[in-house]
Coordinates of C-alpha atoms and ligand atoms in Angstrom, one line a residue:
M1 CA 0.0 0.0 0.0
E2 CA 1.2 3.5 -0.8
R3 CA 2.4 5.2 2.3
P4 CA 3.7 8.8 1.8
W5 CA 6.8 9.6 3.9
H6 CA 5.2 12.4 5.8
K7 CA 2.9 9.9 7.5
S8 CA 5.8 7.9 8.9
A9 CA 7.9 10.9 9.9
I10 CA 9.2 12.2 13.2
V11 CA 10.0 15.9 12.7
Y12 CA 12.5 17.8 14.8
T13 CA 12.5 21.6 14.8
V14 CA 15.8 23.5 14.7
D15 CA 16.6 27.1 14.9
V16 CA 20.1 27.2 13.3
E17 CA 20.8 30.4 15.3
T18 CA 20.6 28.8 18.7
F19 CA 21.4 25.2 18.0
A20 CA 25.2 24.9 17.7
D21 CA 27.9 27.4 16.9
G22 CA 30.6 25.9 14.7
N23 CA 32.9 28.9 14.3
G24 CA 32.8 30.3 17.8
D25 CA 31.3 33.7 17.0
G26 CA 28.4 33.3 19.4
I27 CA 25.8 32.5 16.7
G28 CA 24.6 29.1 15.6
D29 CA 25.5 28.0 12.1
F30 CA 25.2 25.2 9.5
Q31 CA 28.7 23.9 10.3
G32 CA 27.6 23.5 13.9
L33 CA 24.3 21.9 13.0
A34 CA 26.0 19.5 10.6
G35 CA 28.2 18.4 13.5
K36 CA 25.1 17.4 15.4
L37 CA 23.6 15.2 12.8
D38 CA 24.8 12.1 14.5
Y39 CA 23.0 13.2 17.6
L40 CA 19.8 13.8 15.7
A41 CA 20.1 10.4 13.9
G42 CA 20.4 8.8 17.4
L43 CA 17.2 10.6 18.3
N44 CA 15.5 8.6 15.5
I45 CA 14.1 11.6 13.8
N46 CA 13.9 11.6 10.0
C47 CA 13.0 15.1 9.1
I48 CA 14.4 18.4 10.3
W49 CA 12.3 21.6 10.0
L50 CA 14.7 24.4 9.7
Q51 CA 13.4 27.8 11.0
P52 CA 14.3 30.7 8.7
F53 CA 18.0 30.9 8.0
F54 CA 17.9 33.6 5.3
P55 CA 19.5 37.0 5.4
S56 CA 17.5 39.1 7.8
P57 CA 17.9 42.1 10.1
N58 CA 16.7 39.6 12.7
R59 CA 14.0 41.7 14.3
D60 CA 11.8 38.6 14.5
H61 CA 14.3 35.7 14.6
G62 CA 14.6 35.5 10.8
Y63 CA 10.8 35.6 10.1
D64 CA 11.7 39.0 8.6
I65 CA 13.5 38.1 5.4
A66 CA 15.7 40.4 3.4
D67 CA 16.7 37.9 0.7
Y68 CA 15.0 34.6 -0.1
Y69 CA 17.8 33.1 -2.2
T70 CA 20.7 32.6 0.1
V71 CA 21.9 31.9 3.7
D72 CA 22.4 34.6 6.2
P73 CA 26.2 35.0 6.5
R74 CA 25.8 34.7 10.2
H75 CA 24.9 31.1 9.7
G76 CA 27.4 30.2 6.9
T77 CA 27.2 30.1 3.2
L78 CA 25.0 28.4 0.7
G79 CA 27.7 25.8 0.3
D80 CA 27.5 25.1 4.1
F81 CA 23.7 24.6 3.7
V82 CA 24.2 22.2 0.8
E83 CA 26.9 20.3 2.7
F84 CA 24.6 20.0 5.7
S85 CA 21.6 18.9 3.7
Q86 CA 23.6 16.2 1.9
A87 CA 25.0 15.0 5.2
A88 CA 21.4 14.8 6.5
R89 CA 20.3 12.9 3.5
D90 CA 23.2 10.4 4.0
R91 CA 21.6 9.6 7.4
G92 CA 18.1 9.3 6.0
I93 CA 17.0 12.7 7.3
R94 CA 15.0 15.0 5.2
V95 CA 15.0 18.8 5.5
I96 CA 12.1 21.1 5.4
A97 CA 12.5 24.9 5.1
D98 CA 10.4 27.7 6.5
L99 CA 8.5 29.4 3.7
V100 CA 7.9 33.0 5.0
V101 CA 6.1 34.7 2.2
N102 CA 3.2 36.5 3.8
H103 CA 5.6 39.4 4.4
T104 CA 9.2 40.5 4.0
S105 CA 11.4 42.6 6.2
I106 CA 11.2 46.3 5.6
D107 CA 14.9 45.8 4.7
H108 CA 14.1 43.7 1.7
P109 CA 15.2 45.5 -1.5
W110 CA 11.7 45.0 -2.9
F111 CA 10.3 47.1 -0.1
Q112 CA 13.0 49.7 -0.2
E113 CA 12.5 50.2 -3.9
A114 CA 8.7 50.1 -3.5
R115 CA 8.7 52.9 -1.0
R116 CA 11.1 55.1 -2.9
D117 CA 9.6 54.8 -6.4
E118 CA 5.9 54.7 -7.0
K119 CA 6.5 53.6 -10.6
S120 CA 8.6 50.7 -9.6
K121 CA 7.0 47.3 -10.2
Y122 CA 7.8 46.5 -6.6
R123 CA 5.3 49.2 -5.4
Q124 CA 2.6 46.7 -6.3
Y125 CA 4.3 43.9 -4.3
Y126 CA 3.0 45.5 -1.1
V127 CA -0.3 46.9 0.1
W128 CA -0.7 50.7 0.5
S129 CA -3.2 53.2 1.4
K130 CA -3.2 57.0 1.3
D131 CA -5.4 57.3 4.3
K132 CA -5.4 55.3 7.4
P133 CA -8.1 52.7 6.9
A134 CA -10.9 52.8 9.5
N135 CA -10.1 49.3 10.8
A136 CA -6.4 49.9 11.2
D137 CA -6.5 49.2 14.9
Q138 CA -7.8 45.7 14.3
G139 CA -6.3 42.3 13.4
M140 CA -2.9 42.7 14.9
V141 CA -1.3 39.2 15.5
F142 CA 0.8 40.6 18.3
P143 CA -1.7 42.6 20.4
G144 CA -0.1 44.6 23.1
K145 CA 3.1 44.8 21.1
E146 CA 1.6 46.3 17.9
K147 CA -1.2 48.9 18.0
T148 CA -2.0 49.0 14.3
T149 CA -2.0 47.0 11.1
W150 CA -1.3 50.1 8.9
T151 CA 2.0 52.0 9.5
W152 CA 2.9 55.3 7.9
D153 CA 5.9 55.4 5.6
D154 CA 7.4 58.8 5.3
C155 CA 9.2 58.0 2.1
A156 CA 6.2 56.6 0.2
K157 CA 3.9 59.0 1.9
R158 CA 1.5 56.1 2.3
Y159 CA 0.4 53.7 4.9
Y160 CA 1.5 50.1 4.4
Y161 CA -0.3 47.0 5.7
H162 CA 1.2 44.4 8.0
R163 CA -0.5 41.7 10.1
F164 CA 2.6 41.0 12.1
Y165 CA 5.2 43.5 13.4
W166 CA 5.5 47.0 11.9
H167 CA 8.8 45.9 10.2
Q168 CA 7.1 43.0 8.3
P169 CA 5.1 44.6 5.4
D170 CA 2.6 42.2 3.9
L171 CA 3.2 41.1 0.3
D172 CA 0.2 41.5 -1.9
T173 CA -0.2 37.8 -2.6
G174 CA -3.0 38.6 -5.0
N175 CA -0.5 40.2 -7.4
P176 CA 0.5 37.7 -10.1
A177 CA 4.1 39.0 -10.0
V178 CA 4.3 38.3 -6.3
R179 CA 2.9 34.8 -7.0
N180 CA 5.7 34.3 -9.5
E181 CA 8.3 35.3 -7.0
I182 CA 6.9 32.8 -4.5
D183 CA 7.0 30.0 -7.1
K184 CA 10.6 30.9 -7.8
I185 CA 11.5 30.7 -4.1
I186 CA 9.8 27.3 -3.8
K187 CA 11.6 26.0 -6.9
C188 CA 15.0 27.3 -5.8
W189 CA 15.0 25.5 -2.4
L190 CA 13.5 22.3 -3.9
Q191 CA 16.4 22.4 -6.4
L192 CA 18.7 22.7 -3.4
G193 CA 17.3 19.5 -1.9
V194 CA 14.6 20.4 0.6
S195 CA 11.7 17.9 0.9
G196 CA 9.1 20.7 1.4
F197 CA 8.2 23.7 3.4
R198 CA 6.6 24.7 6.7
V199 CA 4.4 27.4 5.4
D200 CA 4.4 30.4 7.8
A201 CA 1.2 32.3 8.4
L202 CA -0.7 30.3 5.8
P203 CA -4.2 31.7 6.3
F204 CA -2.8 35.3 5.8
I205 CA -1.0 34.3 2.6
I206 CA -4.3 33.2 1.0
T207 CA -6.2 36.3 2.0
S208 CA -7.1 39.2 -0.3
K209 CA -5.5 42.3 1.1
G210 CA -6.0 46.0 0.9
P211 CA -8.0 48.9 2.4
G212 CA -11.7 47.9 2.8
K213 CA -11.0 44.2 2.2
S214 CA -12.0 42.0 5.1
G215 CA -11.8 38.5 3.7
F216 CA -9.9 35.7 5.5
G217 CA -8.5 32.7 3.7
D218 CA -10.7 33.8 0.8
C219 CA -8.2 32.9 -2.0
P220 CA -8.2 29.1 -1.8
E221 CA -7.4 28.9 -5.6
Y222 CA -4.0 30.4 -4.8
L223 CA -3.3 27.5 -2.4
V224 CA -4.1 25.0 -5.2
A225 CA -1.7 26.9 -7.5
M226 CA 1.1 27.0 -4.9
R227 CA 0.6 23.3 -4.4
Q228 CA 0.8 22.6 -8.1
C229 CA 4.1 24.5 -8.3
L230 CA 5.4 22.4 -5.5
S231 CA 4.3 19.0 -6.8
W232 CA 5.3 19.6 -10.4
H233 CA 8.8 20.2 -9.3
R234 CA 9.1 17.6 -6.7
G235 CA 6.4 14.9 -6.4
D236 CA 7.1 13.9 -2.9
A237 CA 7.6 17.4 -1.4
V238 CA 5.1 18.5 1.2
F239 CA 3.6 21.7 2.6
M240 CA 3.2 21.7 6.3
G241 CA 0.8 24.6 7.0
E242 CA 1.1 26.8 10.0
A243 CA -2.7 27.5 10.4
N244 CA -4.4 27.8 13.7
L245 CA -7.8 26.9 12.5
P246 CA -11.3 26.4 13.9
P247 CA -12.5 22.9 12.7
E248 CA -14.9 24.3 10.2
Q249 CA -12.1 25.9 8.2
V250 CA -10.0 22.8 7.9
P251 CA -11.6 21.3 4.8
M252 CA -10.7 24.4 2.8
Y253 CA -7.0 23.9 3.5
F254 CA -6.8 20.2 2.7
G255 CA -9.2 20.4 -0.2
E256 CA -9.5 17.0 -1.9
G257 CA -5.8 16.4 -1.1
D258 CA -4.8 19.0 -3.6
R259 CA -3.7 21.7 -1.2
V260 CA -1.6 21.4 1.9
H261 CA -0.4 17.9 2.9
V262 CA -0.1 18.6 6.6
I263 CA -1.6 21.1 9.0
F264 CA -0.2 21.8 12.5
N265 CA -2.8 20.6 15.0
F266 CA -3.2 23.8 17.0
F267 CA -6.8 22.9 17.8
V268 CA -5.8 19.6 19.5
N269 CA -2.7 21.1 21.1
Q270 CA -4.8 23.6 23.1
H271 CA -7.3 21.0 24.1
F272 CA -4.4 18.7 25.1
F273 CA -3.2 21.3 27.6
L274 CA -6.7 21.7 28.9
A275 CA -6.9 17.9 29.3
L276 CA -3.5 17.9 31.2
A277 CA -4.7 20.8 33.4
R278 CA -7.8 18.9 34.3
G279 CA -6.4 15.4 34.5
D280 CA -9.3 14.5 32.2
A281 CA -8.9 12.9 28.7
R282 CA -12.2 14.2 27.3
P283 CA -11.1 17.5 25.9
I284 CA -8.7 15.6 23.6
V285 CA -11.4 13.1 22.5
D286 CA -13.9 15.9 21.9
A287 CA -11.3 18.0 20.0
Y288 CA -10.7 15.1 17.5
A289 CA -14.4 14.6 17.3
A290 CA -14.9 18.2 16.3
L291 CA -12.3 17.9 13.5
P292 CA -13.4 16.8 10.0
K293 CA -12.1 13.5 8.5
I294 CA -9.2 14.5 6.3
P295 CA -8.2 13.2 2.8
E296 CA -6.2 10.0 2.6
F297 CA -2.8 11.5 2.0
C298 CA -3.2 14.4 4.3
Q299 CA -2.0 14.5 7.9
W300 CA -2.1 16.4 11.2
A301 CA 1.2 17.5 12.7
N302 CA 1.1 17.0 16.5
F303 CA 3.4 19.0 18.8
L304 CA 3.8 19.8 22.4
R305 CA 5.5 23.2 22.2
T306 CA 6.7 25.3 19.3
H307 CA 9.1 28.4 19.3
D308 CA 6.0 30.6 19.8
E309 CA 3.8 31.1 22.8
L310 CA 1.4 28.2 23.6
D311 CA -1.6 29.8 21.9
L312 CA -4.9 29.2 23.7
A313 CA -7.1 31.4 21.6
R314 CA -9.3 28.5 20.5
L315 CA -10.4 27.7 24.0
T316 CA -13.3 29.5 25.8
D317 CA -12.3 32.3 28.2
A318 CA -13.0 30.0 31.2
E319 CA -11.0 27.1 29.7
R320 CA -8.1 29.4 28.9
Q321 CA -8.1 30.7 32.5
E322 CA -7.9 27.1 33.7
V323 CA -4.8 26.4 31.6
F324 CA -3.2 29.7 32.7
R325 CA -3.8 28.8 36.3
A326 CA -2.3 25.3 35.8
F327 CA 0.7 26.2 33.6
G328 CA 1.3 29.9 33.4
P329 CA -0.2 31.6 36.5
E330 CA 2.1 34.6 36.6
P331 CA 1.4 37.6 34.3
N332 CA 5.0 37.5 33.1
M333 CA 4.4 33.9 31.9
Q334 CA 1.5 35.0 29.7
L335 CA 1.7 36.7 26.3
Y336 CA -0.5 38.6 23.8
G337 CA -3.5 37.9 26.1
R338 CA -3.9 34.4 24.7
G339 CA -0.8 32.3 25.4
I340 CA 2.0 31.0 27.6
R341 CA 5.6 31.7 26.9
R342 CA 7.1 28.7 28.7
R343 CA 8.9 25.5 27.8
L344 CA 7.2 22.2 28.5
A345 CA 9.3 20.9 31.4
P346 CA 8.8 23.8 33.7
M347 CA 5.2 24.1 32.8
L348 CA 4.8 20.5 34.0
G349 CA 6.7 21.2 37.2
N350 CA 9.6 19.2 35.9
D351 CA 7.7 16.1 36.9
R352 CA 9.2 13.3 34.9
A353 CA 6.1 11.1 34.9
R354 CA 4.0 14.0 33.4
I355 CA 6.7 14.9 30.9
E356 CA 6.8 11.3 29.7
L357 CA 3.0 11.2 29.5
A358 CA 2.9 14.3 27.4
H359 CA 5.5 12.9 25.0
S360 CA 3.8 9.6 24.8
I361 CA 0.5 11.1 23.9
M362 CA 2.1 13.3 21.2
L363 CA 3.9 10.3 19.7
T364 CA 0.7 8.2 19.5
L365 CA -2.1 10.7 18.6
P366 CA -3.3 10.4 15.1
G367 CA -0.7 12.4 13.1
T368 CA 3.0 13.1 12.7
P369 CA 4.9 14.1 15.8
V370 CA 6.9 17.3 15.7
L371 CA 9.6 17.7 18.5
R372 CA 11.3 21.0 19.3
Y373 CA 15.0 21.2 20.1
G374 CA 15.7 21.1 23.8
D375 CA 12.5 19.5 24.9
E376 CA 14.1 16.0 24.6
I377 CA 16.4 17.0 27.5
G378 CA 13.8 19.0 29.4
M379 CA 15.1 22.5 28.9
G380 CA 13.6 25.4 30.8
E381 CA 12.8 29.0 29.9
N382 CA 14.2 32.4 30.8
L383 CA 11.4 34.8 31.6
A384 CA 13.7 37.7 31.9
L385 CA 14.0 37.7 28.1
E386 CA 11.4 39.6 25.9
E387 CA 8.3 38.0 24.5
R388 CA 9.0 34.6 22.9
D389 CA 12.8 34.8 23.4
S390 CA 12.1 33.2 26.8
I391 CA 11.9 29.8 25.1
R392 CA 14.5 30.3 22.4
T393 CA 17.7 30.1 24.5
P394 CA 20.6 28.1 23.1
M395 CA 20.7 24.3 23.1
Q396 CA 22.4 22.9 26.2
W397 CA 25.0 20.4 25.0
A398 CA 27.3 19.9 28.0
N399 CA 28.4 21.2 31.4
T400 CA 31.0 23.4 29.8
S401 CA 31.1 27.1 29.1
N402 CA 28.0 28.4 27.4
G403 CA 26.5 24.9 27.8
G404 CA 28.7 23.7 25.0
F405 CA 26.7 25.8 22.5
S406 CA 29.6 28.2 21.6
T407 CA 33.2 28.9 22.6
A408 CA 32.6 32.7 22.3
P409 CA 32.6 34.9 25.4
A410 CA 29.2 34.7 27.0
G411 CA 28.4 38.4 26.3
R412 CA 28.6 37.7 22.5
L413 CA 26.0 35.0 22.4
V414 CA 22.9 35.6 20.3
L415 CA 20.8 34.8 23.4
P416 CA 22.1 33.9 26.8
V417 CA 22.3 30.2 27.8
I418 CA 20.3 29.2 30.8
G419 CA 22.7 28.7 33.7
G420 CA 22.2 27.8 37.3
G421 CA 19.2 26.3 39.1
E422 CA 17.0 23.4 38.1
F423 CA 17.2 24.0 34.4
G424 CA 20.7 25.4 34.0
Y425 CA 23.1 23.8 31.5
E426 CA 25.2 22.5 34.5
K427 CA 22.3 20.1 35.3
V428 CA 20.3 19.8 32.1
N429 CA 22.5 18.9 29.1
V430 CA 22.9 16.3 26.4
A431 CA 26.3 14.9 27.5
A432 CA 25.2 14.1 31.0
Q433 CA 21.9 12.6 29.8
Q434 CA 23.6 10.4 27.2
R435 CA 25.7 8.9 30.0
D436 CA 22.7 8.3 32.3
P437 CA 20.6 5.3 31.2
E438 CA 17.6 6.7 33.2
S439 CA 17.7 10.1 31.6
L440 CA 14.8 11.8 29.8
L441 CA 16.9 11.9 26.6
N442 CA 17.5 8.1 26.7
W443 CA 13.8 7.6 27.4
V444 CA 12.9 9.9 24.4
E445 CA 15.3 7.9 22.1
K446 CA 13.7 4.7 23.2
M447 CA 10.2 5.9 22.5
T448 CA 11.0 7.5 19.1
R449 CA 12.7 4.2 18.1
L450 CA 9.6 2.3 19.1
R451 CA 7.4 4.8 17.4
M452 CA 9.3 4.2 14.1
R453 CA 8.5 0.5 14.5
V454 CA 4.8 1.2 15.0
P455 CA 3.7 3.0 11.8
E456 CA 0.1 2.4 12.7
F457 CA 0.1 5.5 14.9
G458 CA 1.1 7.8 12.1
A459 CA -0.2 6.2 9.0
G460 CA -3.2 4.2 10.3
S461 CA -6.8 5.2 11.0
A462 CA -7.5 5.9 14.6
A463 CA -10.5 5.6 16.9
F464 CA -10.8 6.6 20.5
L465 CA -12.3 3.9 22.8
E466 CA -14.8 3.9 25.5
T467 CA -13.3 3.8 29.0
S468 CA -14.7 3.6 32.5
D469 CA -12.6 6.5 33.8
P470 CA -12.6 9.9 32.2
A471 CA -9.0 10.4 33.1
V472 CA -8.0 7.7 30.7
L473 CA -7.4 8.2 27.0
A474 CA -7.6 5.0 25.0
Q475 CA -7.0 4.8 21.3
C476 CA -6.8 2.1 18.7
S477 CA -4.9 2.7 15.4
T478 CA -5.2 0.3 12.5
L479 CA -3.2 -0.1 9.4
G480 CA -4.1 -2.9 7.1
P481 CA -4.5 -6.1 9.2
S482 CA -2.7 -4.8 12.3
S483 CA -3.9 -2.8 15.3
V484 CA -2.1 -1.0 18.1
F485 CA -3.5 0.5 21.2
A486 CA -2.3 3.4 23.3
V487 CA -3.7 4.0 26.8
H488 CA -2.8 7.1 28.9
N489 CA -3.8 8.1 32.4
L490 CA -3.9 11.9 32.5
S491 CA -4.5 12.0 36.3
A492 CA -2.2 12.1 39.3
R493 CA -3.8 9.0 40.8
G494 CA -3.3 5.3 39.9
V495 CA -6.3 3.9 38.0
E496 CA -7.9 0.6 37.2
V497 CA -9.9 1.2 34.1
D498 CA -12.1 -0.9 31.8
V499 CA -11.6 -0.2 28.1
N500 CA -13.8 -1.4 25.3
L501 CA -11.2 -2.7 22.9
G502 CA -13.8 -3.7 20.3
R503 CA -14.2 -7.2 19.0
G504 CA -11.5 -9.4 17.6
V505 CA -8.7 -8.8 20.1
D506 CA -7.6 -12.0 21.8
G507 CA -4.3 -10.9 23.2
L508 CA -2.2 -7.9 23.7
F509 CA 1.6 -7.5 23.5
D510 CA 3.0 -4.7 25.7
L511 CA 5.5 -2.9 23.5
L512 CA 7.1 -1.2 26.5
T513 CA 7.6 -4.1 28.8
N514 CA 7.5 -7.0 26.3
R515 CA 4.8 -8.7 28.3
E516 CA 1.7 -10.5 27.0
H517 CA -1.7 -9.5 28.3
E518 CA -4.4 -12.1 28.1
V519 CA -7.7 -10.6 26.9
R520 CA -10.8 -12.4 28.2
S521 CA -13.4 -9.8 27.5
P522 CA -12.4 -7.3 24.8
E523 CA -15.5 -5.3 25.6
R524 CA -14.3 -4.7 29.2
H525 CA -10.6 -5.3 29.3
R526 CA -9.1 -4.0 32.6
F527 CA -5.9 -2.1 32.7
Q528 CA -3.9 -0.8 35.7
L529 CA -2.1 2.4 35.2
N530 CA 0.2 4.3 37.5
P531 CA -0.3 8.1 38.1
Y532 CA 0.3 9.6 34.6
G533 CA 1.0 6.0 33.4
Y534 CA 0.8 4.9 29.7
L535 CA 0.8 1.7 27.7
W536 CA 1.5 0.9 24.0
L537 CA 0.2 -2.4 23.0
R538 CA -0.1 -4.5 19.8
S539 CA -3.1 -6.7 19.3
G540 CA -2.8 -10.4 18.4
G541 CA -0.4 -11.1 21.3
G542 CA 2.2 -11.7 18.6
N543 CA 5.3 -10.2 17.1
D544 CA 6.2 -6.6 17.1
T545 CA 7.5 -6.6 13.5
Ligands
NOJ1 C1 4.6 32.6 12.8 C2 5.9 32.2 13.4 O1 5.9 31.0 14.0 C3 6.3 33.4 14.3 O2 7.4 33.0 15.1 C4 6.5 34.6 13.5 O3 6.7 35.7 14.4 C5 5.3 34.9 12.6 N1 4.7 33.8 12.0 C6 5.6 36.0 11.6 O4 6.3 35.4 10.6
CA2 CA1 28.7 30.8 14.3

């Protein structure tokens, strides 16, 4: 049976800037990243999502691009990129690049020419208005940081439109010339070997823009065209859309399988944290129930944390307050009125059992898991840093200066390494965890290895099962003739729970302990689970092959 690679992938998110500094200037680079590929291979991931690494004034960690066609010299050369991606390919690891085309940086030569010369073709690349539109104080993606979506440019003598920061003018993606540029960017990086793109701000790209326009995601035909460009040039390349959607908008983005391949599952992510906060599995089950069935070759990307705030905007006000109380009670932990700017481990009180539970759920939920650098060793956050920088501190490799990230003097680092205390590099680092068989890192490696051997979770069809205890999440994933089960206890108490496995299960093989479970009554099979305990099981009592 045809099984596209993105359904069996484990993705790992890297920000080149803060991962590993190869030349000792305090900034991460491709040389440093290439040197860590063996580490990543050991983690059993088979796809790296590279956050933006293009020339940028870096006012938004590279999501403000000044040139789409090369590598920021701070991170190396185009040659270093190619060398890295070939070394990744040699280890069976694909590379996905961030496609940030909703906006450019104000520093991009297109914008500079557009503002200077009204006759330039680049003028029409952006969205302008002589007068400040009436709704200019609405629609900011970073409320509290930005007060308007239309900023005055003294050179153009016009207002320009921007959904994100003031320094990120929106491209007019309705302009055919802009669409051609986007095609060219896609083709360029495909030619350089990437297996696809994480599409930044996708809903905003496919929206008609301009004063008086109020559509949202109202240009789906453009999504089809982008996809055609991608697929014509590389048949197995994928788009992973960054789109935080309410369930009713999902079908428009997947289409009939002719639009994006993968969508980040923000909807389930927020309900997952609600479920964790409550110690109750039902918000996860209900969230999946609310989502539409997706086309055969499409997929959800499941994650615990990203490089952004944990966005809780899709929850009700009361639900959001519950999650805030549980995981981000202090005002300084919250951001944009909707999210939490913390890493996973500190949010979960550095409780190993809970951290394992969270990872185990992410690895088994219907979809493709996406890990973020640092979470595999339980890194913490630095709330003294601004906005989302709190969770973007350098990777902690060893208990050596700068946590092994860089040999530069500490003052020259792109962001400070977390030192001291429970989450400091002295305690939390790769080298120490590699030597400790009981470490979180070794546990994550074991689970990702197992996950690779159980394709049913990613590529199969999944159903949630009836349980006698609402704290327990039980799921069956089926691929062809074989079925696997995942059972998770979200509560802090041990449970004995009856699960309706459905008919046809006469034995279960515990994939974590290698023990057989006899099944007398599949309709009421009893499991015992520790506080925050979890089980992965294969039906048939037979081989794990
Ligand atoms: C979404 C990215 O994840 C975020 O980090 C960035 O600030 C915005 N898009 C703007 O590109
Ligand atoms: Ca460097």
